[in-house]
Coordinates of C-alpha atoms in Angstrom, one line a residue:
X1 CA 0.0 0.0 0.0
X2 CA 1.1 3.6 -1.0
X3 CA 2.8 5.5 2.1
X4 CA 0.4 8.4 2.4
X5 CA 2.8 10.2 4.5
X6 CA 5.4 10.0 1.9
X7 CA 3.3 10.7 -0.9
X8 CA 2.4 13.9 0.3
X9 CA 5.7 15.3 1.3
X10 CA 6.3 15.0 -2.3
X11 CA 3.9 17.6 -2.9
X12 CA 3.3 21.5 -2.8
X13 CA 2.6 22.4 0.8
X14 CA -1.1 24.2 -1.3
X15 CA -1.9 20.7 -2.5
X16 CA -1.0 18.4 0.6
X17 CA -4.5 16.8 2.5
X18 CA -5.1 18.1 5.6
X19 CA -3.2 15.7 7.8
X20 CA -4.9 13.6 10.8
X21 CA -3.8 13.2 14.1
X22 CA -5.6 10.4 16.1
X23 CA -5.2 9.3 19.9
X24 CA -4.8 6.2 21.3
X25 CA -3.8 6.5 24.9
X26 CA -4.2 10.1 27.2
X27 CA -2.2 8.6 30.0
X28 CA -0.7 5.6 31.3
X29 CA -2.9 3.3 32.5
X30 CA -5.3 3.9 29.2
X31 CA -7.5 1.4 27.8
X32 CA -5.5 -0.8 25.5
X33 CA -8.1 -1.5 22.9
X34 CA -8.9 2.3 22.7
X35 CA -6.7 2.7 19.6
X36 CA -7.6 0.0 17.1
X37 CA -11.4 2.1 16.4
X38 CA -9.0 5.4 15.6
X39 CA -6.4 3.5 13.6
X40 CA -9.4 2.0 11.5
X41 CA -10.7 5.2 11.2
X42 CA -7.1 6.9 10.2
X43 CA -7.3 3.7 7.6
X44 CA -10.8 4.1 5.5
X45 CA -9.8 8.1 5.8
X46 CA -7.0 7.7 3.1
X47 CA -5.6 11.0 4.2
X48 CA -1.6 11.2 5.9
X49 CA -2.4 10.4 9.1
X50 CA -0.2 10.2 12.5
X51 CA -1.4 8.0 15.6
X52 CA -0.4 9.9 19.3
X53 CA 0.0 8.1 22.7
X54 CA 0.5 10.3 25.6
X55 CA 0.9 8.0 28.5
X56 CA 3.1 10.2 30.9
X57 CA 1.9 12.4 34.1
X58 CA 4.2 14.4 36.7
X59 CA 4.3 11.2 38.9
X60 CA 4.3 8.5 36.2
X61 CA 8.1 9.3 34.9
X62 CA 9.5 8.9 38.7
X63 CA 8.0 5.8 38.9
X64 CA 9.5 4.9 36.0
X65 CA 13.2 6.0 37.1
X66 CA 12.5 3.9 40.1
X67 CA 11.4 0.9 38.1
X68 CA 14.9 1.4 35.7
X69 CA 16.8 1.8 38.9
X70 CA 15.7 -2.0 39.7
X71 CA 15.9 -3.2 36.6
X72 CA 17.4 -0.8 33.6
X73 CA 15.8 -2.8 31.0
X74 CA 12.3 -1.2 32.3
X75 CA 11.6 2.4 33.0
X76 CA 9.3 2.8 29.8
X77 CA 5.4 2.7 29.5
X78 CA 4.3 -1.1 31.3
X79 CA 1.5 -1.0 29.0
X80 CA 3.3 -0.6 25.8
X81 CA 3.1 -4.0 23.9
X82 CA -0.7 -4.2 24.8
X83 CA -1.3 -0.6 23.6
X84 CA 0.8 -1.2 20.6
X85 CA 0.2 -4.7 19.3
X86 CA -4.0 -4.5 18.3
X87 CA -2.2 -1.7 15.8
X88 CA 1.6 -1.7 15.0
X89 CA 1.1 -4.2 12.0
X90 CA -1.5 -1.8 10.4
X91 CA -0.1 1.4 11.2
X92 CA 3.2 0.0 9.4
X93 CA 1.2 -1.5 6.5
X94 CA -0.4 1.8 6.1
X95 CA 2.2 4.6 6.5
X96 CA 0.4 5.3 9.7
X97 CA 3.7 7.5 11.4
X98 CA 3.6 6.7 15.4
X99 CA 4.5 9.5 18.3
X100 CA 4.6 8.6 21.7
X101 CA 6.0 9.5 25.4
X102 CA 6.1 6.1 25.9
X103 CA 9.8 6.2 26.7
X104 CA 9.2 7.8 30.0
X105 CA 12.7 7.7 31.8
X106 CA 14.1 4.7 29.0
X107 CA 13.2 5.7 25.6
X108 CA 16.0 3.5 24.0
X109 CA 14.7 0.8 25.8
X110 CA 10.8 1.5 24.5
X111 CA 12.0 1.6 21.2
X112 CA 13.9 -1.8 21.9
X113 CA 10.5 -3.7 23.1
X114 CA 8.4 -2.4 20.2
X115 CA 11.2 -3.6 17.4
X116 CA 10.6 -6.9 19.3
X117 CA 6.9 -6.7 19.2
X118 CA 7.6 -5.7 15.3
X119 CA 9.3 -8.9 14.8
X120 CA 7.0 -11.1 17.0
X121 CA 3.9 -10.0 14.9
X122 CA 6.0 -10.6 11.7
X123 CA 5.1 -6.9 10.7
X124 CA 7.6 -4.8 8.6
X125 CA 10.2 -3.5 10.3
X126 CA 10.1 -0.1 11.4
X127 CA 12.6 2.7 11.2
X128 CA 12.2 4.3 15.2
X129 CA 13.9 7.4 15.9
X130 CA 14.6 8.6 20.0
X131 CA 14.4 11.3 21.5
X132 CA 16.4 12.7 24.1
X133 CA 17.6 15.7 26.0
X134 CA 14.6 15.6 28.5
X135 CA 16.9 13.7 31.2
X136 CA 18.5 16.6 33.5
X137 CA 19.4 14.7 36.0
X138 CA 23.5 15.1 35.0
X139 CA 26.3 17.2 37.2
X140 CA 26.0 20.1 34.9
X141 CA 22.2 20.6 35.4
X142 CA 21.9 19.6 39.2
X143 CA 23.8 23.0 40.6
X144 CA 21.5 25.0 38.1
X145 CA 18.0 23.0 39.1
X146 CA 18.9 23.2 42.7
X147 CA 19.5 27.1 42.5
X148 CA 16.1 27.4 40.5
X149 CA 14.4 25.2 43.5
X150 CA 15.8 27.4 46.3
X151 CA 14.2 26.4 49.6
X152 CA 12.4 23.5 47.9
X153 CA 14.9 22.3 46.8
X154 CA 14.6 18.7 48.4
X155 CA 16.7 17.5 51.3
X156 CA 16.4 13.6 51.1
X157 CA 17.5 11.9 47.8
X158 CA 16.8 13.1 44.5
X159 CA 15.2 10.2 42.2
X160 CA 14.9 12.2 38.7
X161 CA 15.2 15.2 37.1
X162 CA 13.1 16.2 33.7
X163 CA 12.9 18.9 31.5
X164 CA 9.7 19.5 29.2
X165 CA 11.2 19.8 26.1
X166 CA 9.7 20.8 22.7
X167 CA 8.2 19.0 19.3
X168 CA 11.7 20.2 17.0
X169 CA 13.2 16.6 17.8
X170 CA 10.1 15.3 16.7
X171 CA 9.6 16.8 13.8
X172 CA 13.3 16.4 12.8
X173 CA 13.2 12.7 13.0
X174 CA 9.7 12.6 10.8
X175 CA 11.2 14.3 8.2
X176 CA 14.4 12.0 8.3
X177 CA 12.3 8.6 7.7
X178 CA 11.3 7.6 11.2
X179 CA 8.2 5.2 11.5
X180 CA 7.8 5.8 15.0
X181 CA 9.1 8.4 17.3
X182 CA 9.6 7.6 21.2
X183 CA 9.9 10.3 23.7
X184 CA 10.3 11.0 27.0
X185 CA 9.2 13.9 29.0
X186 CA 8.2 16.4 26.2
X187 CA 5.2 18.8 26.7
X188 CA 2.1 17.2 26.1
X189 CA 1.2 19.2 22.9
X190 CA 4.2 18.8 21.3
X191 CA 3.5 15.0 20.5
X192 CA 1.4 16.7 17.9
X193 CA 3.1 19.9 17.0
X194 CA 5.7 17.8 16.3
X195 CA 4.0 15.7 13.4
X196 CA 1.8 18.5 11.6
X197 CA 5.4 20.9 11.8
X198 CA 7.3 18.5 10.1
X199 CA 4.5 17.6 7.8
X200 CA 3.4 21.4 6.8
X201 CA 7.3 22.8 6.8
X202 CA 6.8 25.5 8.9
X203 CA 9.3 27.5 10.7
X204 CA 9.5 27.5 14.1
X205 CA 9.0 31.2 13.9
X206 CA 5.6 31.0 12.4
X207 CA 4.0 31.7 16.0
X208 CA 0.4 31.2 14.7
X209 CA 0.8 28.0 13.3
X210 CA 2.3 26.7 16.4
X211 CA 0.0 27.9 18.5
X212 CA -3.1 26.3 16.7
X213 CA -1.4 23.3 16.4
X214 CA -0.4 23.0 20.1
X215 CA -4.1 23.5 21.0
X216 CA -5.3 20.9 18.4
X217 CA -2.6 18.6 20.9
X218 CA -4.1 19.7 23.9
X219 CA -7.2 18.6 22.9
X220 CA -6.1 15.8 22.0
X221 CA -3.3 14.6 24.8
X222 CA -6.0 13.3 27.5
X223 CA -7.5 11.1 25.1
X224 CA -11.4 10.8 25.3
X225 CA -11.3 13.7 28.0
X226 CA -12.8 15.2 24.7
X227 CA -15.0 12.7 23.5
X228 CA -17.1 12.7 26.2
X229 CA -15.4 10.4 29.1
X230 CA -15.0 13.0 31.7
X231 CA -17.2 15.3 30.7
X232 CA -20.4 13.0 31.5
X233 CA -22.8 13.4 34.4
X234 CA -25.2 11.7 34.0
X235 CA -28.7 13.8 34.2
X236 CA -26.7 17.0 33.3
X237 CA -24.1 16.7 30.8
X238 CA -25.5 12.9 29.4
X239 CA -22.9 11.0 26.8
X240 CA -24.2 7.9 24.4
X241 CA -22.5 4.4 25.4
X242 CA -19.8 5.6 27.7
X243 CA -18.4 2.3 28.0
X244 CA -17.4 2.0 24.3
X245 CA -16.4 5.7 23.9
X246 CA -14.4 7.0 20.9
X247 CA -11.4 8.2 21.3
X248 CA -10.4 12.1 19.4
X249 CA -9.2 12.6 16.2
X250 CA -7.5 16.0 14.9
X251 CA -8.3 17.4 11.4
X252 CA -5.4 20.1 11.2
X253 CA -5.2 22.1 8.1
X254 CA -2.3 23.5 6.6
X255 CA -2.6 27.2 8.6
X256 CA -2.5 25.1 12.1
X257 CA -6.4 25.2 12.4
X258 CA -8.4 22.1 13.5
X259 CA -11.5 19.9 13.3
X260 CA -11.8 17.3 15.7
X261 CA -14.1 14.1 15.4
X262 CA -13.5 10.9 16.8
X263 CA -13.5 7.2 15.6
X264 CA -16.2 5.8 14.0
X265 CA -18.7 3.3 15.4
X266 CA -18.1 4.4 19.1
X267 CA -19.8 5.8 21.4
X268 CA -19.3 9.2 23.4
X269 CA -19.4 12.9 21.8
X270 CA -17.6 15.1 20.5
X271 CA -19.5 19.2 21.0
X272 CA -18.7 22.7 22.1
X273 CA -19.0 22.1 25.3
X274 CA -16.3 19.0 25.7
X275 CA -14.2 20.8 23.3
X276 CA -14.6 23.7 25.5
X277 CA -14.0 22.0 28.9
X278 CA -10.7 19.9 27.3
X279 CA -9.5 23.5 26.0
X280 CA -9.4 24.8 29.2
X281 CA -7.9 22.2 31.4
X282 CA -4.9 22.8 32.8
X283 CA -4.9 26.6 31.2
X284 CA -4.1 29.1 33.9
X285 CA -3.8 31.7 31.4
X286 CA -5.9 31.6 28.2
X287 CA -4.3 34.6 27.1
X288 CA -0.7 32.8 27.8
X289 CA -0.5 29.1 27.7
X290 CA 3.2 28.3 28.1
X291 CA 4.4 25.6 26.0
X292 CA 8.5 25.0 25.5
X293 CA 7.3 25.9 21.4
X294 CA 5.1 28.8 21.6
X295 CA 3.2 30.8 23.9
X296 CA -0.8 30.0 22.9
X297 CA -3.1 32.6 23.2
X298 CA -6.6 30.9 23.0
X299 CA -8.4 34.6 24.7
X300 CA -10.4 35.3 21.3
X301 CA -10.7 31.5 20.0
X302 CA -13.5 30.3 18.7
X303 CA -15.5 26.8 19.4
X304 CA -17.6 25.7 16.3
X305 CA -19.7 23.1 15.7
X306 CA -19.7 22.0 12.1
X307 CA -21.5 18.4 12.5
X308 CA -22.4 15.5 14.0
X309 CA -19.3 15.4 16.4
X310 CA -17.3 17.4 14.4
X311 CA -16.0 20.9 16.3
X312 CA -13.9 23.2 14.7
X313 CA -10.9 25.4 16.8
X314 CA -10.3 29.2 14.9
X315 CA -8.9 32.1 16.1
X316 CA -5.8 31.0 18.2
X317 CA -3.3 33.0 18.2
X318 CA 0.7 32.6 19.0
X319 CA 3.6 34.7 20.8
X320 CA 7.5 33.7 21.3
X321 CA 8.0 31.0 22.8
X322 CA 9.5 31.1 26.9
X323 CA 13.5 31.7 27.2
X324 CA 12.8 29.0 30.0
X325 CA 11.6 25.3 30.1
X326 CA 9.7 23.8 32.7
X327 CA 11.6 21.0 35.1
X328 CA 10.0 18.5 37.3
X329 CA 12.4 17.4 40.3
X330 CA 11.0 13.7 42.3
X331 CA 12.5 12.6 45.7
X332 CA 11.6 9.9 47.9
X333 CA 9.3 11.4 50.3
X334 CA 9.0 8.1 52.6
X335 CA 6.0 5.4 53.2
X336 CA 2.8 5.5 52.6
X337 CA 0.3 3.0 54.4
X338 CA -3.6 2.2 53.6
X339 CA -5.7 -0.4 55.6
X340 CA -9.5 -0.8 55.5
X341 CA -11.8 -2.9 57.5
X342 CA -15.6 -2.8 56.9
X343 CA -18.8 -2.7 59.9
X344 CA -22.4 -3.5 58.9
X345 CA -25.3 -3.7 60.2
X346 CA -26.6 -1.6 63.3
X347 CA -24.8 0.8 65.0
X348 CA -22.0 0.4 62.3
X349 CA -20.8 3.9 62.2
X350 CA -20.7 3.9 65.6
X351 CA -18.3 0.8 65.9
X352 CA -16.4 2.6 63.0
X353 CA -16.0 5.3 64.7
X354 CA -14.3 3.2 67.9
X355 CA -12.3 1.6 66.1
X356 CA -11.0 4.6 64.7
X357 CA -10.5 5.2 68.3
X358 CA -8.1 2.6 69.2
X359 CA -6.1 3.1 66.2
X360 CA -5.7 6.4 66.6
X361 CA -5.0 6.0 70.4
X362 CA -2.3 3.0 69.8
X363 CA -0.4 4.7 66.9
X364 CA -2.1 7.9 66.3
X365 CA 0.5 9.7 68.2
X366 CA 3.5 8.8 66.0
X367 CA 2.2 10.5 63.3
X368 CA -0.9 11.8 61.8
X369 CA -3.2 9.2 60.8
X370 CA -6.2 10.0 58.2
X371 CA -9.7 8.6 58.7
X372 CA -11.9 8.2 55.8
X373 CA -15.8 6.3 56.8
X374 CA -16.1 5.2 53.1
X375 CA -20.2 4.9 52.3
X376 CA -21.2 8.1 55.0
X377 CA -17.9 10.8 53.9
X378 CA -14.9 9.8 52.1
X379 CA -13.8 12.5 50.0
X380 CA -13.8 15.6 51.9
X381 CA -11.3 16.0 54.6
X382 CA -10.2 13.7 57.3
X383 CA -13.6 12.3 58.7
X384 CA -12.0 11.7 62.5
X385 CA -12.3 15.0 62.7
X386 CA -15.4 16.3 61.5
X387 CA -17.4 13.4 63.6
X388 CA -15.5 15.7 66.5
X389 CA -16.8 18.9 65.3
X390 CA -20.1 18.1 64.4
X391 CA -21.5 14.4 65.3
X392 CA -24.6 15.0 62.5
X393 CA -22.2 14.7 59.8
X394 CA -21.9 11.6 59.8
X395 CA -25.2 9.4 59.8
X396 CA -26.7 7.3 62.8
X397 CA -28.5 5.1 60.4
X398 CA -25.8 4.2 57.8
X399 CA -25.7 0.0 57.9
X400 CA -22.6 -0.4 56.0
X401 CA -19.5 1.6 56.4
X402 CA -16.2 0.8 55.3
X403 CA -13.0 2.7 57.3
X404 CA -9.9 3.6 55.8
X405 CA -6.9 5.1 57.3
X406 CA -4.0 6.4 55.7
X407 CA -0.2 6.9 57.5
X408 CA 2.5 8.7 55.8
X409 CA 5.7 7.4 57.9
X410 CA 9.5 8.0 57.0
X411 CA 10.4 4.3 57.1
X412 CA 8.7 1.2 55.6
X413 CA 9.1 -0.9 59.1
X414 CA 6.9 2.4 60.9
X415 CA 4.2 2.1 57.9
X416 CA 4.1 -1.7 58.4
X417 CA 2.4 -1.0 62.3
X418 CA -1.0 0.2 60.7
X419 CA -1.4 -2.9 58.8
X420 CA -1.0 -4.9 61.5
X421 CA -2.7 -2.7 63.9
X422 CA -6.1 -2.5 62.0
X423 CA -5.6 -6.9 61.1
X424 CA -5.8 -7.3 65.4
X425 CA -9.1 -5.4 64.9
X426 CA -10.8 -8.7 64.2
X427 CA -11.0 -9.9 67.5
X428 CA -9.2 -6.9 69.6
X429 CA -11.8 -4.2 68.2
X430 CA -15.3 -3.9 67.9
X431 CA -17.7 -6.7 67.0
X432 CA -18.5 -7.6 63.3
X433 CA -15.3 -6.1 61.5
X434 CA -14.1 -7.8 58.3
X435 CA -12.6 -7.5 55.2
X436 CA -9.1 -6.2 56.1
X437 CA -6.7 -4.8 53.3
X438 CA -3.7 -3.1 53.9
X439 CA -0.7 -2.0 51.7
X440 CA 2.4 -0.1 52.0
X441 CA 4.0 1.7 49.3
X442 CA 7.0 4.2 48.5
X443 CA 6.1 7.9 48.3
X444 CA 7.6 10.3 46.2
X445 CA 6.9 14.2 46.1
X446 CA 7.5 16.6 42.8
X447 CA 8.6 20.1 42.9
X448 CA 9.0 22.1 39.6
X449 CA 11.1 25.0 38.7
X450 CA 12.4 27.0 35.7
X451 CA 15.6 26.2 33.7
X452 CA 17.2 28.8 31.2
X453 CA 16.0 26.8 26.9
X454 CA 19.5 26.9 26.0
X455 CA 20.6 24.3 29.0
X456 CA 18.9 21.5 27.6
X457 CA 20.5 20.1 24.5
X458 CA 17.2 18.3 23.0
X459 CA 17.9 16.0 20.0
X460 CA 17.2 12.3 18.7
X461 CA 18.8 9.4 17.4
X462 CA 17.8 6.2 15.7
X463 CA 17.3 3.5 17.7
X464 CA 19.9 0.5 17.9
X465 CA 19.3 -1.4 15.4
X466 CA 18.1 1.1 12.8
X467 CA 21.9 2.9 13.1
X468 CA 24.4 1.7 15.0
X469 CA 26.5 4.8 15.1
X470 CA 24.4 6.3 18.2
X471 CA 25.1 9.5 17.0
X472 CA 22.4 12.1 18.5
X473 CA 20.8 14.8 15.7
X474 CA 20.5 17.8 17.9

C-alpha cells in the first residue's frame, strides 16, 4: 500500500491533505483497545495520518526511574506492547507515522520492546527514531535545578530530574524517515506539534501555526477527556455508550487550524462544550498558555460546531516561545500506608468510629493518621475529625460503612504498624469487623522549577538497530 505520508511530502505544501492526528492513549494506564477504532478510522480516511499516545503524568516518569533503577531494561510505559500490538502491523502497512511518550525515563529501551513486538507480529520493520535531552538529572544541570528550587529544593535523595522539552526533535526525526518516534518527558502538545510541523514545513518562527497546532494537541493529549469520558454526568451533561467511547481525532489544516471528530462506530461525543471544557484544562492563562514551542493565546478562540461530532478550533493565536523550560524534580518522600476494614449492620458507624479510636489512640500519636468512613464521607477531609466537630455529619442510620486510614511514615518498618494494627481489629476491636486490606508503598513528592532553553540540548537518534553509530541529531 502507497505511504500516504510519503506521498504527500512529495507535494506543494497548497496541494497536501489536511493531515490527521488520532489518539490512542491520554495517559498511562489507558484502555488498550482504545486505539484500534482510531487506527481503522485513520485507515478508511486515506488521508496522511499520525497515531499519538500520551501515557506520561508528573508522577508516572519517577516511577518509572525507580522501576529502571531496579531493573534498567524497564523504565518505559508497562502497558506498551498491549497498547501497541491491536495496531503496529497496520499502522506500518499503512504509513500510519507513530508519536509517543512512551519512553518515560528509557526511551532507547521503549524503542527496543516495540522492534521486538515488530518482529514477533512478523510486521515490517520499522525505522524508530529517540528522543532525548529531556533527562536533566546530570552534574551540569543539578547545581543549576537546585539554585532554581531554592528552599524547595529537596533535602532527602533526588530520584529524577526532567525537563519539558519541545516537538523540534520530533519533527526532525519525521522528516528523516522515522516510522515511530519515542519520547520522553516532552510537553504534552508537542506530540502533535511535532507531526503537523514536520509535515506542513513550517518554521519555528511562524507563531500562529504553532500555537493552533499546540491547541489541536491539547485537545487531543487526554484522550477521550474530549469525547465525552470526563465530561459526562449523567442527568446533566449525558454521553451515548460511555463504555465504548471514541477516542479524538484531529483534522489540522495547513494554517495550524483544526477539526476534531472521533473514531467511527463508538460511542461518546464530540461538542462545544467538551471541546470547551478539554480546552481549558490545565490553562491558567488563556491569554498565555506556556508551552516550550510557543506561547498560545486561545483569549479570542472560537468553538464551532460544524457536525455530528465534528468541532472546529479558529482564532488561536501565538507569541514567542518562553527563554525558560519547565523541570519537574521527584525525591523519595517516605512510606505510605492504607488499611481498610468494613462494619455493617446496626450501629456500624458507631463501631467505625471506635475503632478509629483505638487506632488512633495506639499509633495515632506517632504521626498523623487519616480517617476516611467510606459509604457516609470519604472525600472531603479527614472524617475523624469532623465526627469531632459536628456528630450530624456523619449518619446514625448508615448500615454499611467501610474505614480507611491512611499513614505517611518515613520508614517502611513504621508504615508496616497500621497494617498490623487495624488486622488485630478482628478480634481486639469492635464486633462484626471484616474485610481487612492493607498495603504499603514508596512515596515520592515533585517540585518544579524554571531552567534557562539553552541548558537543555534536546535531539534524537535512531534506535539500535536502525543505526548503529548512536550519534544524536541535535
Amino acid at each position: 500500500m502507497a505511504d500516504l505520508w510519503l506521498h504527500a511530502l512529495s507535494q506543494p505544501v497548497d496541494e497536501r491533505p489536511n493531515l490527521l492526528i488520532g489518539c490512542g492513549a491520554g495517559f498511562s494506564g489507558d484502555r488498550t483497545d482504545a486505539a484500534r477504532a482510531v487506527v481503522d478510522t485513520l485507515i478508511a480516511s486515506k488521508q496522511p495520518s499520525v497515531l499519538m499516545f500520551e501515557t506520561l503524568a508528573e508522577r508516572t516518569l519517577a516511577l518509572a526511574q525507580l522501576a529502571k533503577d531496579k531493573d534498567p531494561t524497564k523504565g518505559y510505559e508497562p502497558l506498551l506492547e498491549a497498547m501497541l500490538e491491536p495496531v503496529l502491523a497496520d499502522c506500518l502497512e499503512n504509513g500510519i507515522r507513530i508519536v509517543s511518550n512512551f519512553g518515560a525515563a528509557n526511551p532507547a529501551g521503549a524503542a527496543q520492546c516495540i522492534q521486538q513486538l515488530a518482529k514477533r507480529l512478523g510486521a515490517k520493520l520499522p525505522r524508530i527514531a529517540v528522543v532525548s535531552g529531556d533527562d536533566v538529572m546530570t552534574d551540569v544541570h543539578l547545581p543549576l535545578l537546585q539554585q532554581a528550587c531554592g528552599a524547595e529544593w529537596p533535602s532527602v535523595q533526588v530520584v529524577s530530574a526532567n525537563a519539558y522539552i519541545g516537538a523540534q526533535p520530533i519533527a526532525q526525526a519525521l522528516l528523516a524517515g522515522a516510522d515511530i518516534v519515542v519520547t520522553g518527558r516532552v510537553a504534552d502538545p508537542s506530540l502533535a506539534l511535532g507531526p503537523a510541523a514536520a509535515y506542513y514545513g513550517w518554521r519555528w518562527d511562524e507563531w500562529d501555526k504553532l500555537a493552533r497546532a499546540t491547541m489541536a494537541g491539547h485537545l487531543l493529549e487526554c484522550g477521550s477527556q474530549v469525547s465525552g469520558g470526563y465530561f459526562a454526568d449523567p442527568g446533566f451533561k449525558d454521553v451515548p455508550d460511555l463504555a465504548n467511547v471514541g477516542f479524538p481525532i484531529a483534522e489540522i489544516d495547513r494554517e495550524g487550524a483544526c477539526t476534531v471528530t472521533k473514531a467511527v462506530n463508538t460511542g461518546g461525543c464530540v461538542s462545544a462544550q467538551t471541546v470547551k471544557e478539554q480546552l481549558l484544562y490545565e490553562v491558567h492563562d488563556p491569554s498565555a498558555y506556556l508551552t516550550p514551542d510557543v506561547v498560545a493565546d486561545i483569549s479570542q478562540a472560537q468553538v464551532i460546531e460544524i457536525g455530528h461530532d465534528k468541532v472546529r478550533l479558529e482564532g488561536v493565536k501565538g507569541h514567542p516561545r518562553p527563554t525558560s523550560l519547565k523541570v519537574n524534580v521527584c525525591a523519595t518522600a517516605g512510606w505510605l500506608a492504607e488499611a481498610e476494614i468494613s462494619y455493617a449492620g446496626a450501629h456500624a458507624i458507631r463501631r467505625a468510629q471506635l475503632a478509629d479510636q483505638v487506632i488512633q489512640q495506639r499509633i495515632g500519636h506517632l504521626s498523623p493518621i487519616r480517617t476516611d468512613f467510606i459509604g457516609v464521607v470519604s472525600v472531603l477531609g479527614n472524617d475523624s475529625s469532623i465526627w469531632k466537630q459536628d456528630q450530624h455529619t456523619l449518619s446514625a442510620d448508615a448500615r454499611d460503612v467501610r474505614v480507611r486510614w491512611a499513614w505517611e511514615c518515613p520508614t517502611n518498618t513504621e508504615a508496616q504498624l497500621l497494617g498490623r494494627e487495624v488486622n488485630a481489629l478482628y478480634t481486639c476491636g469492635p464486633g462484626g469487623g471484616g474485610g481487612v486490606r492493607a498495603t504499603v508503598r514508596s512515596r515520592l513528592n515533585t517540585v518544579s522549577c524554571l531552567i534557562e532553553q539553552h541548558h537543555v540540548l534536546a535531539g534524537w537518534s535512531w534506535a539500535k538497530e536502525n543505526d548503529l553509530t548512536g550519534e544524536v541529531h541535535a
